[in-house]
XYZ file of C-alpha atoms in Angstrom:
671
model
C 199.116 89.101 303.059
C 199.341 92.965 303.452
C 195.977 94.810 305.120
C 195.867 98.159 304.109
C 196.781 100.144 307.505
C 194.235 102.685 306.979
C 191.229 100.013 307.270
C 192.331 98.163 310.220
C 194.002 98.657 313.740
C 196.691 97.164 314.966
C 194.510 94.223 316.559
C 191.862 94.262 313.929
C 195.122 93.402 311.288
C 196.365 90.962 314.133
C 193.178 88.881 313.959
C 192.815 88.580 310.356
C 196.221 87.429 310.284
C 195.276 85.329 312.749
C 192.685 84.208 310.400
C 194.657 83.582 307.533
C 197.160 81.828 309.379
C 194.337 79.096 310.301
C 193.616 78.337 306.777
C 197.314 78.996 305.570
C 199.795 78.264 308.918
C 201.394 80.962 310.621
C 205.276 80.597 309.999
C 208.341 81.885 312.161
C 209.072 85.567 310.824
C 213.023 84.487 310.929
C 215.687 87.476 310.209
C 218.979 87.605 309.626
C 220.933 84.423 308.255
C 218.711 81.947 309.533
C 215.628 83.714 307.775
C 218.009 83.625 304.353
C 218.670 79.776 304.977
C 215.283 78.593 305.651
C 213.922 81.218 302.466
C 216.779 79.190 300.306
C 215.545 75.989 301.366
C 211.902 76.533 300.009
C 213.674 78.167 297.060
C 215.200 74.842 295.850
C 212.167 73.431 297.465
C 210.517 74.824 293.929
C 212.774 74.294 291.679
C 213.523 70.820 292.516
C 209.423 70.319 291.855
C 209.884 72.951 288.731
C 212.720 70.452 287.469
C 210.466 67.195 288.032
C 207.768 68.834 286.054
C 209.966 69.620 283.200
C 211.846 66.332 283.120
C 211.352 62.816 284.290
C 211.386 62.171 287.743
C 210.123 58.010 289.002
C 206.491 58.709 290.725
C 208.247 57.139 293.939
C 211.413 59.469 294.577
C 209.262 62.460 293.673
C 206.677 61.534 297.110
C 209.555 60.646 299.043
C 211.534 64.403 297.912
C 208.590 66.107 298.638
C 207.952 64.740 301.754
C 211.409 65.356 302.815
C 210.741 68.877 301.617
C 207.542 69.493 303.074
C 207.755 68.012 306.484
C 211.692 68.852 307.117
C 210.652 72.648 306.445
C 207.370 72.790 308.488
C 209.132 71.676 311.656
C 211.625 74.955 310.520
C 208.836 77.081 309.999
C 206.109 76.293 311.717
C 206.645 76.866 316.020
C 205.747 74.017 318.295
C 203.628 76.113 320.724
C 202.802 79.904 320.131
C 205.355 80.864 322.928
C 208.691 79.825 320.395
C 207.010 81.811 317.495
C 209.771 83.554 316.028
C 212.484 81.749 318.321
C 214.669 79.044 316.858
C 214.039 75.553 319.027
C 217.235 72.832 318.827
C 214.138 70.605 319.144
C 212.708 71.733 315.741
C 216.213 71.249 313.756
C 216.635 67.464 315.104
C 213.201 66.795 313.879
C 213.960 68.240 310.713
C 217.046 65.961 310.447
C 214.852 62.749 311.398
C 212.977 63.915 308.632
C 215.546 63.659 306.369
C 216.706 60.484 308.206
C 213.687 58.370 307.826
C 213.075 59.289 303.795
C 216.947 58.614 303.171
C 216.152 55.060 304.790
C 213.564 54.426 302.343
C 215.123 56.036 298.929
C 218.204 53.733 300.005
C 216.060 50.335 300.853
C 217.315 50.715 304.731
C 221.159 50.012 303.337
C 221.661 53.482 303.714
C 224.243 53.446 300.976
C 222.538 52.264 297.879
C 219.367 54.188 296.121
C 219.018 51.461 293.773
C 217.366 49.400 296.769
C 214.708 51.429 296.977
C 212.762 48.628 295.103
C 213.546 45.770 297.735
C 212.231 47.983 300.286
C 208.774 48.373 298.940
C 208.820 44.761 298.519
C 209.070 43.971 301.493
C 206.118 45.266 303.356
C 204.536 41.728 303.875
C 207.302 40.894 306.120
C 209.347 44.155 307.369
C 211.915 44.063 309.569
C 212.435 45.655 312.874
C 214.361 48.598 312.046
C 211.942 48.753 309.488
C 209.047 48.837 312.046
C 210.541 51.361 313.784
C 211.698 54.096 311.057
C 207.984 53.571 309.766
C 206.680 54.437 313.271
C 208.763 57.516 313.787
C 207.089 58.779 310.274
C 203.697 58.392 311.616
C 204.771 60.236 314.338
C 206.419 63.026 312.117
C 203.630 63.481 310.094
C 201.255 64.029 313.053
C 203.063 66.203 314.224
C 203.854 68.710 311.139
C 199.921 68.410 310.594
C 199.648 69.162 314.193
C 201.789 72.370 313.411
C 200.507 73.123 310.144
C 196.987 72.722 310.924
C 196.008 71.838 314.450
C 194.819 69.545 316.512
C 191.657 68.031 314.527
C 193.571 66.004 311.706
C 195.951 64.013 314.168
C 193.530 63.166 316.600
C 191.199 62.030 313.620
C 193.790 60.398 312.157
C 194.633 58.234 315.269
C 191.167 57.632 316.031
C 191.140 55.882 312.442
C 194.504 54.393 313.490
C 192.855 52.804 316.850
C 189.896 51.457 314.290
C 191.957 49.353 312.496
C 194.317 48.339 316.359
C 191.203 47.089 317.829
C 187.867 47.101 315.141
C 187.217 43.773 315.911
C 185.660 44.253 319.282
C 183.126 46.441 317.888
C 179.479 45.687 317.377
C 178.511 44.817 313.190
C 178.086 46.043 310.732
C 181.176 48.019 312.514
C 183.782 45.226 313.034
C 186.773 43.561 311.039
C 189.089 41.199 312.076
C 191.700 43.805 313.523
C 195.137 44.180 312.485
C 198.436 44.339 314.692
C 200.252 47.904 314.926
C 203.068 46.081 312.544
C 200.530 45.562 310.121
C 199.681 48.890 309.950
C 202.859 50.640 310.115
C 203.757 48.622 307.217
C 200.593 49.467 304.900
C 200.702 53.086 305.821
C 204.257 54.000 304.717
C 205.566 50.406 302.447
C 203.009 50.559 300.297
C 201.278 53.361 298.016
C 197.906 53.105 300.066
C 198.911 55.189 303.004
C 200.961 58.417 303.898
C 202.716 57.783 300.533
C 199.175 57.645 298.506
C 197.505 59.566 295.736
C 197.144 62.828 298.180
C 200.490 63.065 298.728
C 201.352 62.303 294.623
C 198.516 64.963 294.040
C 200.356 67.548 296.322
C 203.808 66.367 294.427
C 202.656 67.062 291.017
C 199.624 69.415 290.731
C 199.200 71.552 293.664
C 202.765 73.316 294.707
C 202.651 73.704 291.057
C 199.447 75.777 290.969
C 200.636 77.434 294.492
C 203.960 78.507 292.507
C 202.139 79.618 289.979
C 200.037 81.991 291.923
C 202.402 83.368 293.996
C 204.450 84.448 290.861
C 200.736 86.125 289.666
C 200.327 88.390 293.677
C 204.118 89.055 293.145
C 203.660 90.498 289.557
C 200.992 92.786 290.503
C 198.242 90.496 289.209
C 195.962 90.210 291.957
C 196.043 93.856 292.121
C 194.719 94.467 288.515
C 192.318 91.789 288.938
C 190.699 93.887 291.500
C 191.675 97.110 289.195
C 190.080 95.710 286.422
C 187.027 94.575 288.334
C 186.090 98.002 289.722
C 186.924 99.852 286.839
C 184.396 97.519 284.862
C 181.346 98.051 286.625
C 181.761 101.623 288.025
C 178.474 103.826 287.081
C 175.448 101.692 288.895
C 173.841 101.416 292.211
C 174.890 97.362 292.174
C 178.683 98.445 290.629
C 180.317 97.241 294.045
C 178.703 94.539 294.387
C 179.218 93.149 290.994
C 183.099 94.168 291.110
C 183.795 92.391 294.521
C 181.742 88.950 292.274
C 183.767 89.896 289.174
C 186.893 90.093 291.078
C 186.349 87.302 293.401
C 186.198 85.185 289.985
C 189.287 86.754 288.950
C 191.729 86.660 291.768
C 190.461 83.561 293.325
C 191.140 81.481 290.123
C 194.937 81.765 290.930
C 194.793 82.010 294.764
C 192.446 79.065 295.363
C 192.667 80.456 299.072
C 189.115 81.708 300.381
C 190.060 83.530 303.049
C 193.207 84.877 300.904
C 190.442 86.740 298.464
C 188.130 87.431 300.910
C 190.700 89.776 302.700
C 192.469 91.034 299.742
C 189.384 91.846 298.119
C 187.771 93.519 300.792
C 190.644 95.807 301.876
C 190.190 97.578 298.608
C 186.236 96.557 298.727
C 184.564 97.335 301.445
C 185.306 101.722 301.819
C 183.143 101.587 298.210
C 180.813 99.213 300.021
C 180.487 101.346 301.999
C 180.194 104.111 300.236
C 177.539 102.806 297.839
C 175.251 101.859 301.174
C 176.567 98.964 301.868
C 176.010 97.182 305.563
C 178.699 95.812 308.019
C 177.230 92.143 307.860
C 175.737 91.975 304.258
C 178.790 93.463 302.932
C 180.817 91.270 304.697
C 178.952 88.079 303.587
C 179.077 89.192 299.962
C 182.943 89.784 300.382
C 183.477 85.788 301.855
C 181.039 84.491 299.679
C 183.248 85.723 296.982
C 186.103 84.506 298.864
C 183.960 81.037 298.163
C 184.227 80.553 294.737
C 187.516 81.075 294.774
C 187.930 77.062 295.428
C 185.250 76.986 292.903
C 186.789 78.861 289.995
C 188.785 77.122 287.054
C 191.222 77.315 285.727
C 192.579 76.779 289.006
C 189.945 75.375 291.523
C 190.724 74.485 294.897
C 193.417 71.759 296.186
C 190.897 69.174 296.504
C 190.041 68.977 292.523
C 193.307 68.029 291.594
C 192.579 65.103 293.997
C 189.619 64.226 292.111
C 191.395 63.963 288.854
C 194.050 61.219 290.721
C 190.968 59.340 292.214
C 189.128 59.028 289.138
C 192.103 59.066 286.645
C 190.881 61.681 284.549
C 192.572 64.442 282.724
C 192.496 67.745 284.937
C 191.353 69.681 282.183
C 187.671 67.092 282.406
C 187.233 68.219 286.191
C 187.828 72.329 285.313
C 185.476 71.519 282.125
C 182.956 70.020 284.309
C 183.298 73.145 286.924
C 182.416 75.440 284.385
C 178.675 75.434 284.342
C 178.297 74.874 288.501
C 180.784 77.624 288.270
C 178.737 79.914 286.388
C 175.794 78.928 288.415
C 177.290 80.175 291.833
C 178.404 83.489 290.463
C 174.995 84.547 288.878
C 173.622 83.516 292.552
C 175.697 85.991 294.095
C 175.154 88.685 290.895
C 171.455 88.008 291.624
C 171.726 88.463 295.039
C 173.548 91.763 294.339
C 170.651 93.225 291.998
C 168.453 92.435 294.459
C 170.639 94.588 297.210
C 170.879 97.488 294.784
C 166.860 97.665 295.198
C 166.467 96.136 298.971
C 169.197 98.867 300.472
C 168.961 101.617 297.932
C 172.477 101.677 297.157
C 174.313 104.729 295.078
C 176.549 104.349 291.909
C 180.510 105.579 293.496
C 183.434 105.755 291.656
C 186.049 103.586 292.081
C 189.525 104.260 293.380
C 191.750 103.633 290.345
C 193.285 106.426 288.341
C 192.965 105.282 285.224
C 190.416 104.294 282.026
C 189.581 100.696 281.125
C 191.347 101.387 277.869
C 194.986 102.214 280.320
C 194.467 99.661 282.770
C 194.411 96.830 280.014
C 197.055 98.814 277.575
C 199.175 98.842 280.551
C 198.476 95.701 282.849
C 196.363 93.249 280.485
C 199.041 91.309 279.629
C 198.501 89.146 283.209
C 195.528 87.463 281.516
C 197.619 85.625 279.250
C 199.646 83.102 281.802
C 195.736 82.312 283.024
C 194.780 81.987 279.583
C 197.662 79.798 278.735
C 196.669 77.143 281.819
C 193.616 76.359 279.554
C 194.911 76.549 276.239
C 197.934 74.733 276.616
C 195.503 71.907 277.944
C 193.203 72.137 275.497
C 196.210 71.300 273.075
C 197.300 68.009 274.733
C 199.220 69.029 277.757
C 199.097 67.036 281.404
C 198.129 69.790 283.351
C 201.269 69.448 285.049
C 203.258 70.623 281.926
C 200.226 73.482 281.519
C 201.036 75.369 284.369
C 204.583 74.805 284.384
C 205.207 76.582 281.286
C 202.191 79.161 282.603
C 204.663 79.916 285.355
C 207.317 80.322 282.964
C 204.876 82.889 280.694
C 204.099 84.978 284.096
C 207.122 85.387 285.256
C 208.497 86.418 281.456
C 205.401 88.802 281.063
C 206.143 90.511 283.855
C 209.303 92.451 282.380
C 206.761 94.184 279.840
C 206.898 96.881 282.378
C 209.060 97.574 285.496
C 206.564 97.954 288.183
C 205.761 94.447 287.504
C 209.317 92.973 286.885
C 209.855 90.110 288.503
C 213.444 91.053 289.245
C 216.150 88.397 290.862
C 215.053 89.577 294.529
C 211.964 89.483 294.034
C 211.705 86.582 291.702
C 213.683 84.324 294.243
C 210.967 85.352 297.117
C 207.889 84.674 295.199
C 209.417 81.189 294.188
C 210.196 80.512 298.324
C 206.885 81.732 298.915
C 204.722 79.386 296.264
C 206.229 76.316 298.299
C 206.127 77.506 301.509
C 202.069 78.436 300.911
C 202.586 74.747 299.961
C 203.591 73.252 302.732
C 199.922 72.825 305.085
C 198.681 71.568 302.252
C 201.222 68.865 301.684
C 201.216 68.034 305.799
C 197.347 67.393 305.303
C 197.814 65.026 302.204
C 200.185 62.783 304.253
C 198.312 62.899 307.747
C 195.281 62.150 305.216
C 197.347 58.861 303.958
C 197.078 57.621 307.564
C 193.388 58.322 307.063
C 192.724 56.583 303.670
C 194.892 53.903 304.194
C 193.296 52.388 307.663
C 190.094 52.874 305.116
C 191.128 50.838 302.785
C 193.053 47.829 305.116
C 189.826 47.716 306.879
C 187.263 47.949 303.845
C 185.366 50.503 306.161
C 183.915 52.571 302.838
C 181.947 49.728 301.746
C 180.787 49.548 305.070
C 179.992 53.018 305.753
C 178.191 53.119 302.347
C 175.991 50.006 303.202
C 175.031 51.530 306.994
C 174.232 55.131 305.064
C 172.200 53.491 302.265
C 170.443 51.389 305.199
C 169.452 54.151 306.510
C 168.238 56.030 304.433
C 165.860 53.438 303.004
C 167.659 52.788 299.833
C 165.834 56.355 298.735
C 168.952 58.225 296.401
C 167.464 61.418 297.399
C 168.051 60.380 301.792
C 171.175 59.302 300.805
C 172.147 62.265 299.017
C 170.774 64.503 301.577
C 172.973 62.085 304.468
C 176.052 61.986 302.347
C 175.471 65.817 302.109
C 175.277 66.337 305.554
C 177.917 64.036 306.689
C 180.549 66.012 304.556
C 179.154 69.350 306.144
C 179.956 68.211 309.513
C 183.166 67.035 308.634
C 184.465 70.466 307.017
C 183.406 71.983 310.055
C 186.439 70.317 311.632
C 188.860 69.886 308.780
C 189.941 71.925 306.189
C 188.659 72.082 302.209
C 191.186 68.925 301.161
C 190.790 67.060 304.232
C 187.489 66.946 304.517
C 187.394 65.960 300.809
C 189.411 63.383 300.705
C 188.018 61.737 303.909
C 184.432 61.891 302.692
C 185.731 61.003 299.058
C 186.775 57.288 300.325
C 183.673 57.042 302.663
C 180.538 58.849 301.766
C 180.974 58.366 297.637
C 180.718 54.817 297.651
C 177.331 55.146 298.763
C 176.246 57.806 296.006
C 177.925 55.398 293.413
C 176.318 52.225 294.656
C 173.017 53.885 294.070
C 174.040 54.666 290.180
C 175.462 57.880 290.509
C 178.252 57.841 287.867
C 181.722 58.025 290.329
C 182.767 61.779 288.789
C 179.591 63.485 289.745
C 179.741 61.790 293.399
C 182.704 63.424 293.711
C 182.007 66.602 292.850
C 178.709 66.468 294.874
C 181.309 65.836 297.988
C 183.443 68.656 296.548
C 181.037 71.075 296.291
C 179.692 70.473 300.205
C 182.920 70.474 301.232
C 183.782 73.816 300.092
C 181.205 74.847 302.392
C 183.055 74.558 305.603
C 184.636 77.857 304.458
C 181.997 79.832 305.324
C 180.502 77.169 308.233
C 181.117 77.878 312.019
C 183.405 77.388 313.731
C 185.735 77.101 310.849
C 183.769 79.713 309.070
C 187.491 81.240 308.304
C 186.329 83.897 305.507
C 183.302 85.436 307.102
C 185.336 85.642 310.261
C 187.822 87.710 308.501
C 185.216 89.614 306.448
C 183.789 90.904 309.325
C 187.330 91.975 311.329
C 187.317 94.098 307.640
C 183.429 95.358 308.216
C 184.065 95.775 312.336
C 180.603 93.716 312.003
C 179.401 90.465 314.142
C 181.333 87.600 312.953
C 178.279 85.180 313.352
C 175.607 87.744 311.533
C 177.915 87.840 309.179
C 178.584 84.077 308.933
C 174.883 83.673 308.605
C 175.079 86.266 305.438
C 177.367 84.567 303.571
C 175.782 81.481 304.044
C 172.686 83.233 302.567
C 174.750 84.813 299.887
C 175.897 81.447 298.698
C 173.133 78.752 299.924
C 170.767 78.997 296.328
C 173.875 77.968 294.155
C 175.075 75.238 296.698
C 172.056 73.307 296.106
C 172.950 72.586 292.679
C 175.121 69.888 293.598
C 171.423 67.668 294.149
C 170.836 68.255 290.456
C 173.739 66.346 289.332
C 172.603 63.470 291.995
C 169.409 63.321 291.367
C 167.911 64.175 288.340
C 169.278 61.564 285.348
C 170.120 64.407 283.089
C 170.915 66.599 285.852
C 174.908 65.794 284.914
C 174.179 68.211 281.785
C 175.491 70.405 283.909
C 178.795 68.609 284.274
C 179.038 68.639 280.814
C 178.212 64.982 280.872
C 175.165 62.979 279.706
C 173.895 59.312 279.791
C 174.271 57.520 276.690
C 171.763 57.965 273.826
C 170.952 61.268 275.222
C 170.536 64.229 273.230
C 173.502 67.646 274.389
C 170.082 69.792 273.804
C 168.983 68.759 277.266
C 172.359 70.624 278.992
C 171.067 74.339 277.940
C 167.684 72.773 278.932
C 169.030 71.574 282.718
C 171.167 74.920 283.150
C 167.978 76.717 282.531
C 166.191 75.381 284.875
C 168.838 75.305 287.809
C 169.543 79.385 286.944
C 166.046 79.820 287.231
C 165.999 77.294 290.822
C 168.932 79.602 291.887
C 166.814 83.538 291.103
C 163.850 82.107 292.630
C 165.766 80.356 295.617
C 167.428 83.811 295.867
C 164.561 85.802 296.095
C 163.087 84.019 298.894
C 166.601 83.654 300.657
C 166.387 88.058 300.438
C 163.041 88.278 300.761
C 162.632 91.165 298.829
C 162.308 92.512 294.894
C 161.206 95.891 293.945
C 159.555 95.764 297.322
C 159.667 93.719 300.490
C 157.961 90.453 300.024
C 155.564 89.114 302.498
C 156.057 84.930 304.049
C 153.174 83.867 301.229
C 155.019 85.340 298.144
C 158.585 84.332 299.636
C 156.896 80.857 299.882
C 155.695 80.588 296.138
C 159.232 81.737 295.449
C 160.693 78.047 297.490
C 158.357 76.356 295.819
C 159.191 77.697 292.078
C 163.119 76.999 293.450
C 162.113 73.494 294.519
C 160.720 72.414 291.402
C 163.053 74.007 289.463
C 165.624 72.737 291.717
C 164.326 69.671 292.135
C 162.097 68.679 290.138
C 162.548 64.946 291.000
C 160.501 66.053 293.875
C 157.048 66.363 292.475
C 157.538 64.617 289.143
C 154.781 61.723 290.362
C 152.087 64.614 291.062
C 152.725 66.737 287.691
C 154.135 64.132 285.375
C 157.498 64.311 284.789
C 160.743 66.617 285.196
C 160.056 68.169 282.482
C 156.609 69.404 283.319
C 157.876 69.890 286.961
C 160.609 72.799 285.549
C 157.819 74.118 282.952
C 155.641 74.471 286.014
C 158.669 76.457 288.304
C 159.319 78.372 285.545
C 156.099 79.456 284.658
C 155.432 80.292 288.966
C 158.655 82.376 288.866
C 157.797 84.287 285.951
C 154.290 85.148 287.242
C 155.874 85.945 290.452
C 158.135 88.595 288.771
C 155.319 89.894 287.003
C 153.194 90.802 289.491
C 155.928 91.571 291.911
C 156.946 94.361 289.272
C 153.209 95.171 288.409
C 152.720 95.913 292.271
C 155.804 98.312 292.502
C 155.068 100.488 289.564
C 151.583 100.984 291.105
C 152.728 101.485 294.749
C 156.220 102.509 294.347
C 159.445 100.581 295.060
C 160.665 100.430 299.002
C 163.963 99.924 300.174
C 165.581 99.146 303.926
C 166.739 101.755 305.170
C 169.720 100.821 307.973
């Protein structure tokens, strides 16, 4: 990620790079033959996964080779300690070699020479040999250490806590207790079956996540990211709220292929912050909007975040189904941001500014509009019946091909080589996280912790779906404070989702609910990486910026409660209960949009003039009636009546404030 020098001094640039590294990992920056050798290994990793996508590689071999590439590269590219940054350490080479030894042992079934003996290895997990256990224990240590290097201490420590629960949970009181398992059983479970390290999470990492990461790297290398930003700035010019609108649009366009909240925030912020400042945005408000826009990177089809691929795997659904279910919630999220920017224009008296784009819209589209083709092709190919793996594979090839339409975007051999290598390097942190999360999932599966936990949550909520949903959201949010989105989703999907499903929520709705609240970790302290990066760009207080990002994102993040609590609320996921008319989908969507509008008004405390506490309270009540109609349905005679009442109150509030502003004049907040 390159930060424009004219915006940041050296210290600020270092802070931004550290925040990006917290999300994506901080790698060595080797030069010379060693740097070229490591880049070549990453390039080979990309070629292997492209080959696997286009041909047939058996599932077990694909997972094992993926882990071999990922973990060995983590040891070679991520320093053990910061003091060894950009230095070749002999123990890193030894650790990478041990990874290869472990995986080769597995692929040869312990024979060291016979690749046909792999099936025998899996079959003897009930009675592993001493060598099996030594190799398995070594693999677990390597996974923990590679994850520590790539993402920090939290995931490895959590994995060790879960492993301790598997070993000594029999000493705990009910309902947490279980019979207890010896270490040998857990080692065999975690690496000799598909329930642990080589389970669903690593399968998704090997088949989908890395391919979409490669796709994003190709788009960035060909200049698609800059085009999306320039397109947004040019499309939204000439209005007082143009700067805010441009941030929202560019975050959607850039976020899809990026899939990274911090990277999207920084990429857009380096270009958009000077324009936002000129338009009249304050430092904290601008940073909050940039971070909230970056958050949309993890929500935006066609790529979404890495966790979305895991939803498809856990539910055994087509990834196209996940994309389809994300369409309306994503539109509602960006609708909420747009509402916020419209209010900002009046609240802060924003000015219209001209974007720093030296081409007209026609010229921009004529010269660089081809960047849209590969994005569109992902969805089109899946609609035609291609799997997500094939769709992204052909879209990668298309993105490379169309780059040659212009010399300044062409991926000539050196540039293409670097982009392909970067694609794998950027996926290493997620791969290590997925492998480490496999330890946690394996423990949960072996001990039955998910069923115990769901029963505890339901009992705590007194069997109430509403309170179970609230507790689940809080659990996911708290977990997300400590670990990345992908890890947060994996853990909560196997622990918390069963509680919602047990109360009758469709499994896909429960998993989407957890996914959206896992995403909140991107704007939640102490791991509020996107707001902290935005605050560095705008030179604002990072915690005030975090609160601002919460304010921008919060109205839309109440939407998941609709498709959990409202019987027809799953219409937002383009699904409906049996024998229910599809006409309910527009009705639910309008209600959700109205709720977002009402809650945005309450959060901003402004329309055409500042709002008093009483008016904001009315807006909150209208938002609750529209977003959570089941809370008041017994009082008003049903959820349909509750939504109609909410719409009526909201319309009346807006009409009253408009008339009052016409009489007394609009007011802005000067800062």
